[in-house]
Short mmCIF file of C-alpha atoms and ligand atoms in Angstrom, two decimals:
data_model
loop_
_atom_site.label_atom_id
_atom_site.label_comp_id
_atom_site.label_asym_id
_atom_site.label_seq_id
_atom_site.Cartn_x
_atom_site.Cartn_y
_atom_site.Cartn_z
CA UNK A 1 0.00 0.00 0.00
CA UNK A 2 1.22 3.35 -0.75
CA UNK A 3 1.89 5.66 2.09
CA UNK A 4 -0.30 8.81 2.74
CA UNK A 5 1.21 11.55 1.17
CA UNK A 6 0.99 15.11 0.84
CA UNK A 7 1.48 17.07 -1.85
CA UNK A 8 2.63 20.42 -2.47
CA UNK A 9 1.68 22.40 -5.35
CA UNK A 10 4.41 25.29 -5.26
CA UNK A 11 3.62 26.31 -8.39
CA UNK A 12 0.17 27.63 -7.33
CA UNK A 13 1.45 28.75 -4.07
CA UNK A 14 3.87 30.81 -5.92
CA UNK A 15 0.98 32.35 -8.03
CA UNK A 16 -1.22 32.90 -4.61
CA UNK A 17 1.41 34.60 -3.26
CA UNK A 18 2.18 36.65 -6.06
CA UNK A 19 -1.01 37.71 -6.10
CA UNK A 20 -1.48 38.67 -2.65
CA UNK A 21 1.60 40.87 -2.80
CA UNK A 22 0.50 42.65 -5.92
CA UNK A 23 -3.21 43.42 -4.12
CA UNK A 24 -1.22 45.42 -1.79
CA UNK A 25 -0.15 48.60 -1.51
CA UNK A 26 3.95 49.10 -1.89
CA UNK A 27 4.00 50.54 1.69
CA UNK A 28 2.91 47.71 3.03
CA UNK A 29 5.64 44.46 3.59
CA UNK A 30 4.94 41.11 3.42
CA UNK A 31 6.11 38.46 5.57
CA UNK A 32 5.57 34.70 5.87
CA UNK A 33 4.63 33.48 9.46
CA UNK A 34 6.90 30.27 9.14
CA UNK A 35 4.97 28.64 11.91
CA UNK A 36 2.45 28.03 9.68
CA UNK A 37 4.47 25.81 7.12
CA UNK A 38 8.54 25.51 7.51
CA UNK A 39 8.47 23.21 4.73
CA UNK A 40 11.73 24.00 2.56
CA UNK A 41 9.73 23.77 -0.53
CA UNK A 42 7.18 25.99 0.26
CA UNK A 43 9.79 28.74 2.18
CA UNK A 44 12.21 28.28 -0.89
CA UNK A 45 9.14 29.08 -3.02
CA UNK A 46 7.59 31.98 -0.59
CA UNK A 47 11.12 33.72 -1.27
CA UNK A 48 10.75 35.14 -4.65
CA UNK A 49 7.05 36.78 -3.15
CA UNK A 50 7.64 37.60 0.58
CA UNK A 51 9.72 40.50 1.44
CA UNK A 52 11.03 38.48 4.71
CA UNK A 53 10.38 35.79 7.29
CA UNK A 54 8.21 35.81 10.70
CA UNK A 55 10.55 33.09 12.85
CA UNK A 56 8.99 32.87 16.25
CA UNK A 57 11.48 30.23 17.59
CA UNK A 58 14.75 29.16 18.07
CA UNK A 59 13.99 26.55 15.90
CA UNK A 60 12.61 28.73 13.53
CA UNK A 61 15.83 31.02 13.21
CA UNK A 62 17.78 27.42 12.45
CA UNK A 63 15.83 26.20 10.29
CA UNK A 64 15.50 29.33 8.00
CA UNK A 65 19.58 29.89 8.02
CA UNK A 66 19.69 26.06 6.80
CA UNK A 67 16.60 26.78 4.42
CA UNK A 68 17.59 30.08 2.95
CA UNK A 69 21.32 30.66 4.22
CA UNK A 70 21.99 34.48 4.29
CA UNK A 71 18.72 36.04 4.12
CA UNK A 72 18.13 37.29 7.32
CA UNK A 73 14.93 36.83 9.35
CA UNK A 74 12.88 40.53 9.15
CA UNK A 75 11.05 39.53 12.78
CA UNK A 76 11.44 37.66 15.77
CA UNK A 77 8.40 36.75 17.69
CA UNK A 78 6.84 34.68 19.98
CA UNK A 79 6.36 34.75 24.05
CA UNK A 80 8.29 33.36 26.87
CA UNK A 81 12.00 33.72 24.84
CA UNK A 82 14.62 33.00 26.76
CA UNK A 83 18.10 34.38 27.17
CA UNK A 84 19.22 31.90 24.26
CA UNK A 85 16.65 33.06 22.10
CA UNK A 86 17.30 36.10 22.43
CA UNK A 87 21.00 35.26 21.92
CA UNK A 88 20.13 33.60 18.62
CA UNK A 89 17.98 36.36 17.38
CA UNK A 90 21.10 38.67 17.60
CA UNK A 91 23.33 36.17 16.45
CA UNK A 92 20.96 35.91 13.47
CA UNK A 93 20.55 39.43 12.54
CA UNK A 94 16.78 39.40 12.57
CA UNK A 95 15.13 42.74 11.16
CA UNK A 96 12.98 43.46 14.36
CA UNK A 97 12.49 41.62 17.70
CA UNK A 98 9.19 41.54 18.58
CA UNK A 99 9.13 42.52 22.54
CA UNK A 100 6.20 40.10 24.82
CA UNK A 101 6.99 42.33 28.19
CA UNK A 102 9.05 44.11 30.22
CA UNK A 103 11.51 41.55 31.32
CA UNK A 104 12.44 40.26 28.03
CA UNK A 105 13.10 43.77 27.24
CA UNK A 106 15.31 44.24 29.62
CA UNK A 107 16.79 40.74 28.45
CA UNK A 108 17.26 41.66 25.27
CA UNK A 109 19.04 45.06 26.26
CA UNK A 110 21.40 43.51 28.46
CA UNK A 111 22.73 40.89 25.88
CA UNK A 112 22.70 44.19 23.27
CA UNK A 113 24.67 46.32 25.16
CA UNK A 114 27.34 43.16 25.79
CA UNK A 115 27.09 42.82 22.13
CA UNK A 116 28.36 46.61 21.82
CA UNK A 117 24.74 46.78 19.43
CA UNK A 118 21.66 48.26 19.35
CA UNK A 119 18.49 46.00 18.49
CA UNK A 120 15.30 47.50 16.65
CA UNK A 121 12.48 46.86 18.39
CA UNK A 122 8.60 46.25 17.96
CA UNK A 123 6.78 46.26 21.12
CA UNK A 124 3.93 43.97 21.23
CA UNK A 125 0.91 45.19 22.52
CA UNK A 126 -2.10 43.77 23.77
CA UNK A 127 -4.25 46.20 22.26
CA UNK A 128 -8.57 47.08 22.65
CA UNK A 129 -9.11 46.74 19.43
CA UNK A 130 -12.44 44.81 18.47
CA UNK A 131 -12.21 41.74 16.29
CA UNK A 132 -15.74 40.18 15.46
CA UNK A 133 -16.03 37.04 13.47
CA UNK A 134 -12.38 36.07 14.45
CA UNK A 135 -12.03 32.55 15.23
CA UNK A 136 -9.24 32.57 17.47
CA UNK A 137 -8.81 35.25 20.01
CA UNK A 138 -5.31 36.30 21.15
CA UNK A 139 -5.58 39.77 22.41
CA UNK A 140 -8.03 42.50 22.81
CA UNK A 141 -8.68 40.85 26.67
CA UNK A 142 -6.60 39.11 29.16
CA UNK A 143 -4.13 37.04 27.44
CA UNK A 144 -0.38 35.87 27.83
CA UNK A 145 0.70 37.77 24.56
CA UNK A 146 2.01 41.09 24.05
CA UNK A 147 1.91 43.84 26.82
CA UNK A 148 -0.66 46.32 27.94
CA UNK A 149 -0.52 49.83 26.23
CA UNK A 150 0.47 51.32 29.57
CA UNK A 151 3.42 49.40 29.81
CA UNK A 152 4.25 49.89 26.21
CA UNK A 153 3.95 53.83 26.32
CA UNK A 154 6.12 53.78 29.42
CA UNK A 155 9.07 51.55 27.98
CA UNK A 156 8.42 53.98 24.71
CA UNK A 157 9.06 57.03 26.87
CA UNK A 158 12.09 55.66 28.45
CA UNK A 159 14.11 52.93 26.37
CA UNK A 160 16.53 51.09 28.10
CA UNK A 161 20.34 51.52 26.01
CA UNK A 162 20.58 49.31 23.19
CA UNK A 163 16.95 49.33 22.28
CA UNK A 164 15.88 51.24 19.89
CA UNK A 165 11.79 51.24 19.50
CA UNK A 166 10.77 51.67 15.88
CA UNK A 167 7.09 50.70 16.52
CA UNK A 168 3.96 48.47 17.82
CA UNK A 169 3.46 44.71 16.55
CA UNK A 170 -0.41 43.70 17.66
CA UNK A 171 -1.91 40.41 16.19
CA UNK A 172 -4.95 40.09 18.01
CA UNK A 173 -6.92 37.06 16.37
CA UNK A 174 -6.96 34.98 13.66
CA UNK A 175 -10.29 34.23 10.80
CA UNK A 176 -10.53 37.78 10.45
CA UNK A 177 -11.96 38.98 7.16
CA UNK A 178 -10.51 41.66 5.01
CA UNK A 179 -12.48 44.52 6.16
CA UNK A 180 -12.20 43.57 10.40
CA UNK A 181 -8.73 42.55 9.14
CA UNK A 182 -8.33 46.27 8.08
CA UNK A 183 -10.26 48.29 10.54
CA UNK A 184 -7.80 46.15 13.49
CA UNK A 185 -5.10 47.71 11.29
CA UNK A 186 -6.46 50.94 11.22
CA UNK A 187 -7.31 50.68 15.15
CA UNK A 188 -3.42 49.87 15.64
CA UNK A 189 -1.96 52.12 13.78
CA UNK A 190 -3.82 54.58 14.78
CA UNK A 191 -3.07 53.95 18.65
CA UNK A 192 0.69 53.45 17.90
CA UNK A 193 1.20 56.74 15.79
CA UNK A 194 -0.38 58.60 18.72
CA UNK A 195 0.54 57.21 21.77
CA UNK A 196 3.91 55.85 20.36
CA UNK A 197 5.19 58.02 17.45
CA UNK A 198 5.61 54.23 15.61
CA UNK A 199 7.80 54.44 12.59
CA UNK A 200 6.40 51.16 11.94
CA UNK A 201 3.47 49.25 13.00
CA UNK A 202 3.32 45.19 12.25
CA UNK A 203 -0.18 44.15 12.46
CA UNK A 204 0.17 40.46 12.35
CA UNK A 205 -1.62 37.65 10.39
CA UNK A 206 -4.89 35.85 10.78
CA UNK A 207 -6.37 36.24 7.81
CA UNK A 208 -9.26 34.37 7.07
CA UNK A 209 -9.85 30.92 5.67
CA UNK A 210 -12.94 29.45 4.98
CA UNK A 211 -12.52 25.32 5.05
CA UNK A 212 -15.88 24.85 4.91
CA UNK A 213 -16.32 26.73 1.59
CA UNK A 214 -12.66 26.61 0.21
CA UNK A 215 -13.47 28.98 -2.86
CA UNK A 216 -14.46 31.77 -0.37
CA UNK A 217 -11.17 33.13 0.02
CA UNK A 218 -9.73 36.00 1.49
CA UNK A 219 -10.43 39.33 -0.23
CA UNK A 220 -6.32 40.35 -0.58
CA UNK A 221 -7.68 43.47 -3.23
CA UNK A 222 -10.09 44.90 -0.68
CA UNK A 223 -8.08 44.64 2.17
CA UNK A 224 -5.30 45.87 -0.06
CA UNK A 225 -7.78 49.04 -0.93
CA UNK A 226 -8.13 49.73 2.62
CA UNK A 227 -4.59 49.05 4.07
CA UNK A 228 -4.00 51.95 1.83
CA UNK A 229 -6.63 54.45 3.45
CA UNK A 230 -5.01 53.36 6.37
CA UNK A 231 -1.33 54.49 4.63
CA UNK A 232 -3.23 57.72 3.48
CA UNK A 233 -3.97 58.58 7.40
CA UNK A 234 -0.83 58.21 8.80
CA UNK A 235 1.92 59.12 5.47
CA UNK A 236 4.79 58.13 7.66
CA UNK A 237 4.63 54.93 8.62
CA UNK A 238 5.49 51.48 7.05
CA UNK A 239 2.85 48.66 7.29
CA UNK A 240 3.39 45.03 7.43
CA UNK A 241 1.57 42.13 7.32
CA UNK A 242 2.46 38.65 8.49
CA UNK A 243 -0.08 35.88 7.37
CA UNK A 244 0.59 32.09 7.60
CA UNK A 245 -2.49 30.17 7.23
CA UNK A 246 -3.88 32.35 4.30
CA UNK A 247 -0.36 32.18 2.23
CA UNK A 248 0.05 28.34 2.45
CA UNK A 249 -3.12 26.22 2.80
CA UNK A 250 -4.06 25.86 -0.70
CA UNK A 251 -1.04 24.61 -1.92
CA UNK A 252 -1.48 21.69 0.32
CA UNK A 253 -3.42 18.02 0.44
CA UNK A 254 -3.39 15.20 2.11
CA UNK A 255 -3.35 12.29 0.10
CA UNK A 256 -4.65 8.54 1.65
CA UNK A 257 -5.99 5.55 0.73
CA UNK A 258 -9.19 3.68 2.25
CA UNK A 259 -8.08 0.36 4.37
CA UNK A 260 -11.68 -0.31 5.36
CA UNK A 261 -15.60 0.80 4.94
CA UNK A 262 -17.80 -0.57 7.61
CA UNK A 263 -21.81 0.29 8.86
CA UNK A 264 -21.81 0.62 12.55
CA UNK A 265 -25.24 0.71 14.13
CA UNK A 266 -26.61 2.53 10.97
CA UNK A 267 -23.40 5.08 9.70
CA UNK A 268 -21.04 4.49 7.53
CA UNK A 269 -17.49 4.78 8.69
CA UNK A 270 -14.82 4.96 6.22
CA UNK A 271 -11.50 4.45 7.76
CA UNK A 272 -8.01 5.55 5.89
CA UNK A 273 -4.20 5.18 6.46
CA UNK A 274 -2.86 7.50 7.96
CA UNK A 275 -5.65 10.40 9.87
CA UNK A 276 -5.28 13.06 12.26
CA UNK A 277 -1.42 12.37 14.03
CA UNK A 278 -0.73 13.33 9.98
CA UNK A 279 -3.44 15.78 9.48
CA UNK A 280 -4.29 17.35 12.94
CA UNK A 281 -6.10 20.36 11.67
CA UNK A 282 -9.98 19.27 11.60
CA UNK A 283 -9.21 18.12 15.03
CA UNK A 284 -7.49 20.88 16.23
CA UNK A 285 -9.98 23.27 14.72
CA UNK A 286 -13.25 21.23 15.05
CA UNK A 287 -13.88 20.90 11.50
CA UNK A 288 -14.47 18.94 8.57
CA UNK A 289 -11.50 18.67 5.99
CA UNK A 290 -12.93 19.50 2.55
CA UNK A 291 -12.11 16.15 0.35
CA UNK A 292 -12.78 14.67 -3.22
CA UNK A 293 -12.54 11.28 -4.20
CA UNK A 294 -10.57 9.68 -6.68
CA UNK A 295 -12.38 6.25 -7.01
CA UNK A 296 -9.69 2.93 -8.37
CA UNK A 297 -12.39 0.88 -9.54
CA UNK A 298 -12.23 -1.89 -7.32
CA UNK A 299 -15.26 -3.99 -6.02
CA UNK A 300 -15.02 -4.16 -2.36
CA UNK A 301 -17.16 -2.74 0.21
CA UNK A 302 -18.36 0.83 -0.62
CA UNK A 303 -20.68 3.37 1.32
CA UNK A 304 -24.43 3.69 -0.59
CA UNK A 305 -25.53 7.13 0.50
CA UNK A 306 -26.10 9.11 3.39
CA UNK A 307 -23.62 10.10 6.26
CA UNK A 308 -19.91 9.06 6.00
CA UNK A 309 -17.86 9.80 8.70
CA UNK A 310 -14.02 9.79 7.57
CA UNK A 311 -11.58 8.41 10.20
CA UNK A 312 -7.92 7.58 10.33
CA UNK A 313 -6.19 4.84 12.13
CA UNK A 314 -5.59 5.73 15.89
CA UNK A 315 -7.52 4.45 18.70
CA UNK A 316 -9.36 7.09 19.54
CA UNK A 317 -12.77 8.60 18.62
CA UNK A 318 -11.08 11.84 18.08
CA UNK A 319 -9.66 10.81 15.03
CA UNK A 320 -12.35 12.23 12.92
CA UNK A 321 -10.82 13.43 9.37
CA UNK A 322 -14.32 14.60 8.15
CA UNK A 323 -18.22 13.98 8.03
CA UNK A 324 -20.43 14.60 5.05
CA UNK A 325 -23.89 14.25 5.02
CA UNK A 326 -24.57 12.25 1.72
CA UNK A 327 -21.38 12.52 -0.19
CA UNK A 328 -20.42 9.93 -3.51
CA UNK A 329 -19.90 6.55 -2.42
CA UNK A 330 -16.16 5.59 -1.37
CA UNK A 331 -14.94 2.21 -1.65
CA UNK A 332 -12.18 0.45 -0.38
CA UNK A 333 -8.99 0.85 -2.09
CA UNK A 334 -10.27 4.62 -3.49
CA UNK A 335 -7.33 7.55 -3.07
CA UNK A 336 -9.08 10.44 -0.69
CA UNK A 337 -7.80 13.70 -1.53
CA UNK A 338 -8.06 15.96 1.28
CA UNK A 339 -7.59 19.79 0.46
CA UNK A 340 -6.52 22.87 2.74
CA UNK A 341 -4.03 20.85 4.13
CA UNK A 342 -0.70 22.87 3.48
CA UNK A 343 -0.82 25.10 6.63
CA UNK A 344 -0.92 24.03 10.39
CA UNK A 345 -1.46 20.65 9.00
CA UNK A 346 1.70 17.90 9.57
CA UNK A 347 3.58 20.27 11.71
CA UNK A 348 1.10 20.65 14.13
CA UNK A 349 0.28 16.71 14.44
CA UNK A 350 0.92 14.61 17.20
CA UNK A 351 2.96 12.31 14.91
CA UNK A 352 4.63 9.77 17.32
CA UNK A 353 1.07 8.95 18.38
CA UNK A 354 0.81 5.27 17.92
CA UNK A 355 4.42 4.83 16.11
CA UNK A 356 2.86 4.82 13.11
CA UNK A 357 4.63 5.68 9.70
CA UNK A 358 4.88 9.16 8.85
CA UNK A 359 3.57 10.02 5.39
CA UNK A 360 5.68 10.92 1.86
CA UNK A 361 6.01 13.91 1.06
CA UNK A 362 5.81 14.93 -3.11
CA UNK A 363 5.36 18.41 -5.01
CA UNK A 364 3.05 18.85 -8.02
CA UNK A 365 -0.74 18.60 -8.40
CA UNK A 366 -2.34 16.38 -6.35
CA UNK A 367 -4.87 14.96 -8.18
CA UNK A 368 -2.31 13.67 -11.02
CA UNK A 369 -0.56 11.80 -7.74
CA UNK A 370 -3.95 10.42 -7.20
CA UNK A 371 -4.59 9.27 -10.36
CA UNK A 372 -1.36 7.69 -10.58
CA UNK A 373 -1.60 6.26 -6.99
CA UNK A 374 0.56 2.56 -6.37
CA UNK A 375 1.98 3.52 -9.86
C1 PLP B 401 2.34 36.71 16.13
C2 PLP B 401 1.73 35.94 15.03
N1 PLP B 401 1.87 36.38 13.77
C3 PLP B 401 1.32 35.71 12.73
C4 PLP B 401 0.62 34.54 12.92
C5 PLP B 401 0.05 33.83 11.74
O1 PLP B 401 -1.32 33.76 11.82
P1 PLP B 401 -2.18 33.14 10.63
O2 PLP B 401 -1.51 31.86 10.26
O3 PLP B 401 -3.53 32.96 11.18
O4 PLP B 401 -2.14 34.11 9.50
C6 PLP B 401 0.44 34.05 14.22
C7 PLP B 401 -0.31 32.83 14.48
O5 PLP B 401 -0.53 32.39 15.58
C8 PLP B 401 1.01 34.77 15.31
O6 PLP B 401 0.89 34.34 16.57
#
């Protein structure tokens, strides 16, 4: 049996993204939020589109300078960094260092000022900025990220040496469409060109994606329209935008075969190699992963209408891949093609769940590796 697979098409994830970037204005910058997808394909191919790199680890920083040696990381993000993150950050030459607090401030200044440097900072603020529809809230209320503007227009006023403060970085939420994407960028840049003087204000990704409907896609030309209103309000500042999700999942999918299709007290269960320690998203999100089927022809047991749930092979009822409610019929031995799956997808599973094999990894369109599946 062939092994589950996913595919990357990199050619349509370099079309996305050059897309994207030509919706928006030239003041505003465009980074990749690696966290999303480090794949080397996909960061090699982000490259020629992106004008830099959102690492928010030390892992991160690593695996870019092995990735794309000498192109230096424009931010460095993420809470809780230690003194050897920091370290590495300098080490690396990142653009900006996103600042969580007040300690790692003063973290970061000590190891500049041993460094005989100064670092450019964005503080990260924990801003009231509303964000309705979002799916996943992250600031806005009481949360571990980012500071609160009080603190931030404190350390503003009074820098410690070897920090220099260029601006605010806020990313409050994520499933944001494009106009609450761009009235949260017009509420922080607002704030940080008043009660920061911000050179440059980061407003973070979270972009929306819509996996129940995967042609509804984020609307990159309106939000482009209004980033530049925003622009218009405040001439001196430089935008910039750091999306994960919304860059990469298209140009992923998950690619299985069916082991088994059994009835169980009236539903059909379809159950595939591979499942959610490969493809944790629908489980980590609570959704259904959009798939087609790419039937083989063969004339074992197959569903005959109504409600199929899709599940992998742990042992565990949470290893739900997707339901539909009266989809085609899917037999054994037929190639499920799962879309959406090339962000947050095999680098967020739990993939030593079980021991069992990891899946392949190919480029090119998916559906032609389906078609020629076991060939
Ligand atoms: C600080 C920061 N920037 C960017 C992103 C990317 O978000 P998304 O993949 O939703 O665009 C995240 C995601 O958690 C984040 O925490």
């Amino acid at each position: 049996m062939t092994r589950p697979t996913y595919v990357y098409d990199l050619a349509a994830l370099a079309a996305h993204a050059a897309a994207v970037r030509a919706a928006l204005p030239e003041r505003v910058e465009l980074l990749y939020a690696v966290k999303a997808n480090p794949d080397p394909g996909i960061l090699r191919t982000l490259a020629e589109a992106v004008h830099g790199f959102e690492a928010a680890s030390r892992g991160e920083l690593d695996h870019l300078a092995t990735v794309l040696p000498g192109r230096r990381p424009a931010a460095f993000a993420g809470p809780g960094k230690t003194d050897a993150d920091l370290g590495a950050a300098l080490r690396a030459q990142v653009g900006r260092v996103h600042v969580e607090s007040t300690t790692e401030l003063g973290r970061l200044a000590a190891q500049a000022r041993a460094a005989g440097r100064t670092v450019d900072v964005l503080l990260r603020v924990n801003l009231p900025v509303a964000t309705p529809g979002a799916s996943l809230v992250m600031g806005g209320r009481a949360s571990p990220f980012g500071m609160d503007p009080r603190e931030a227009i404190r350390l503003a006023d009074d820098p410690p040496a070897g920090i220099r403060i260029r601006g605010v970085h806020a990313h409050l939420a994520s499933g944001l469409d494009a106009v609450v994407a761009a009235s949260v960028a017009r509420g922080v840049a607002q704030w940080a060109v008043r009660h920061l003087r911000a050179e440059e204000v980061n407003v973070g990704g979270g972009m929306s994606v819509n996996y129940a409907d995967p042609d509804r896609r984020f609307d990159w030309h309106r939000y482009g329209r209004l980033l530049g209103e925003v622009l218009a309000e405040h001439p001196t500042i430089r935008l910039r935008i750091e999306p994960g999700r919304a860059l990469a999942v298209y140009c992923g999918s998950y690619l299985t075969e069916v082991v088994d299709v059994k009835r169980s007290h009236g539903q059909w269960f379809v159950i595939v190699a591979g499942g959610t320690h490969h493809l944790r998203t629908p489980a980590a999100k609570g959704h259904s992963q959009p798939f087609v089927v790419v039937p083989r022809g063969g004339d074992g047991p197959r569903t005959d209408g109504g409600p199929v749930t899709v599940v992998g092979q742990l042992c565990t009822p949470k290893d739900v891949l997707a339901h539909t409610a009266d989809g085609p019929a899917i037999a054994v031995g037929d190639v499920l093609v799962f879309a959406m799956a090339g962000a947050y997808a095999w680098n967020i599973s739990h993939r030593d769940f079980l021991l069992h094999d990891p899946p392949d990894f190919r480029t090119g369109d998916p559906l032609l590796h389906a078609r020629r599946w076991g060939r």
